[in-house]
Short mmCIF file of C-alpha atoms in Angstrom, two decimals:
data_model
loop_
_atom_site.label_atom_id
_atom_site.label_comp_id
_atom_site.label_asym_id
_atom_site.label_seq_id
_atom_site.Cartn_x
_atom_site.Cartn_y
_atom_site.Cartn_z
CA UNK A 1 162.74 145.35 60.75
CA UNK A 2 159.56 147.89 61.83
CA UNK A 3 157.47 147.11 64.76
CA UNK A 4 154.41 145.59 62.12
CA UNK A 5 157.03 143.00 60.14
CA UNK A 6 158.28 142.33 63.93
CA UNK A 7 154.38 141.49 65.08
CA UNK A 8 153.18 140.08 61.35
CA UNK A 9 156.84 137.31 61.41
CA UNK A 10 155.91 136.46 65.10
CA UNK A 11 152.11 135.47 64.40
CA UNK A 12 151.19 137.74 67.34
CA UNK A 13 148.15 140.45 66.27
CA UNK A 14 149.12 144.08 66.18
CA UNK A 15 147.94 146.12 69.49
CA UNK A 16 148.46 149.20 70.40
CA UNK A 17 150.34 148.23 73.56
CA UNK A 18 152.67 145.75 71.71
CA UNK A 19 153.21 148.31 69.23
CA UNK A 20 154.37 150.79 72.29
CA UNK A 21 156.49 148.84 73.92
CA UNK A 22 158.32 147.85 70.97
CA UNK A 23 158.06 151.41 69.57
CA UNK A 24 159.88 152.60 72.68
CA UNK A 25 163.02 149.41 72.20
CA UNK A 26 163.65 150.52 69.33
CA UNK A 27 163.89 154.24 70.08
CA UNK A 28 166.43 153.32 72.69
CA UNK A 29 168.60 151.20 71.60
CA UNK A 30 169.41 149.33 75.19
CA UNK A 31 168.19 147.61 77.13
CA UNK A 32 165.07 148.97 79.74
CA UNK A 33 163.36 148.18 83.15
CA UNK A 34 159.79 147.59 82.77
CA UNK A 35 159.20 150.84 84.77
CA UNK A 36 161.62 153.04 82.15
CA UNK A 37 159.22 151.43 79.52
CA UNK A 38 155.81 152.40 81.47
CA UNK A 39 157.48 155.75 82.09
CA UNK A 40 157.74 156.33 78.12
CA UNK A 41 154.46 154.84 77.08
CA UNK A 42 153.56 157.87 79.45
CA UNK A 43 150.92 155.48 81.39
CA UNK A 44 148.78 155.01 78.23
CA UNK A 45 147.28 151.73 78.73
CA UNK A 46 146.45 150.02 82.45
CA UNK A 47 148.80 147.36 83.81
CA UNK A 48 147.25 143.84 83.43
CA UNK A 49 147.12 145.45 79.26
CA UNK A 50 150.56 146.06 79.82
CA UNK A 51 152.35 142.89 81.91
CA UNK A 52 149.85 141.22 79.27
CA UNK A 53 151.26 142.00 76.33
CA UNK A 54 154.69 142.50 78.24
CA UNK A 55 154.83 138.73 78.41
CA UNK A 56 153.34 137.78 75.48
CA UNK A 57 156.77 139.61 73.65
CA UNK A 58 159.05 137.81 76.11
CA UNK A 59 157.39 134.70 75.85
CA UNK A 60 157.76 134.99 71.94
CA UNK A 61 160.97 135.59 72.60
CA UNK A 62 161.17 139.23 70.82
CA UNK A 63 162.40 140.30 74.13
CA UNK A 64 164.70 139.02 76.16
CA UNK A 65 166.15 139.36 80.39
CA UNK A 66 169.37 140.95 81.29
CA UNK A 67 170.42 140.25 85.11
CA UNK A 68 173.23 141.41 85.98
CA UNK A 69 174.38 141.06 89.70
CA UNK A 70 171.70 143.27 91.83
CA UNK A 71 170.04 145.92 90.23
CA UNK A 72 166.63 146.14 88.51
CA UNK A 73 165.52 143.55 86.04
CA UNK A 74 166.50 145.43 82.31
CA UNK A 75 164.91 144.07 78.98
CA UNK A 76 165.80 144.08 76.36
CA UNK A 77 164.76 143.91 72.00
CA UNK A 78 166.49 140.88 70.92
CA UNK A 79 167.73 139.01 66.90
CA UNK A 80 163.69 138.99 66.18
CA UNK A 81 164.13 137.57 62.91
CA UNK A 82 166.35 134.69 64.98
CA UNK A 83 165.01 134.25 68.50
CA UNK A 84 167.70 131.90 69.72
CA UNK A 85 170.79 133.05 68.47
CA UNK A 86 172.09 133.83 71.71
CA UNK A 87 174.67 137.28 72.06
CA UNK A 88 177.07 138.86 74.76
CA UNK A 89 175.89 142.19 76.74
CA UNK A 90 177.54 145.42 77.14
CA UNK A 91 176.71 146.57 81.49
CA UNK A 92 178.74 149.72 81.54
CA UNK A 93 180.07 150.09 84.96
CA UNK A 94 179.75 153.80 85.19
CA UNK A 95 175.98 154.79 83.43
CA UNK A 96 174.76 151.26 84.50
CA UNK A 97 173.37 150.67 80.48
CA UNK A 98 172.70 146.88 79.26
CA UNK A 99 173.58 147.27 75.37
CA UNK A 100 173.13 144.12 73.01
CA UNK A 101 176.32 142.87 71.49
CA UNK A 102 174.65 140.91 68.27
CA UNK A 103 177.68 140.62 66.75
CA UNK A 104 179.46 138.60 70.12
CA UNK A 105 178.46 135.15 69.48
CA UNK A 106 179.08 133.21 72.14
CA UNK A 107 181.06 130.40 71.99
CA UNK A 108 179.83 126.90 72.69
CA UNK A 109 181.58 124.81 75.33
CA UNK A 110 182.18 121.65 75.53
CA UNK A 111 180.49 119.96 78.50
CA UNK A 112 180.68 116.53 79.87
CA UNK A 113 178.81 113.20 79.07
CA UNK A 114 175.55 113.59 80.21
CA UNK A 115 174.78 116.63 80.49
CA UNK A 116 172.95 119.16 78.22
CA UNK A 117 172.41 123.54 78.80
CA UNK A 118 169.74 125.05 78.00
CA UNK A 119 171.33 129.19 78.09
CA UNK A 120 174.62 130.52 78.02
CA UNK A 121 174.82 134.46 78.93
CA UNK A 122 178.05 136.40 78.29
CA UNK A 123 178.24 140.06 80.26
CA UNK A 124 180.34 142.15 79.53
CA UNK A 125 181.70 144.86 82.05
CA UNK A 126 183.64 148.24 81.52
CA UNK A 127 182.85 151.61 80.21
CA UNK A 128 180.58 152.73 77.59
CA UNK A 129 182.04 154.88 74.58
CA UNK A 130 180.05 157.78 75.96
CA UNK A 131 181.54 157.60 79.07
CA UNK A 132 185.08 157.02 77.62
CA UNK A 133 184.98 159.79 76.29
#
């Protein structure tokens, strides 16, 4: 699915900033920090426009946060057709890369009566294929 289709599917206007953010993330194929995304856009957008666009994409669940220990927060493209589908993430301890494992479903866990869950996060830590070579 391309950038235009992603924005259309989520009933968002196509703006150059939203398109730029999504292009950077589609090309990367791994989670990136806000600063890295801004750097990739070469300062084409002022700070306010960038953050407003960024937060809109997050609110629509097109992108999602990945928080690992005390490292800077990274963001990844979600499953844009099914943003509520949860998936695991892989964190490489060698190169600090983070990848969505969209084909690795998260199991559901039985909770005691009266408990409800809002999110489940699974982060698998190890060495990625590139670092294992």
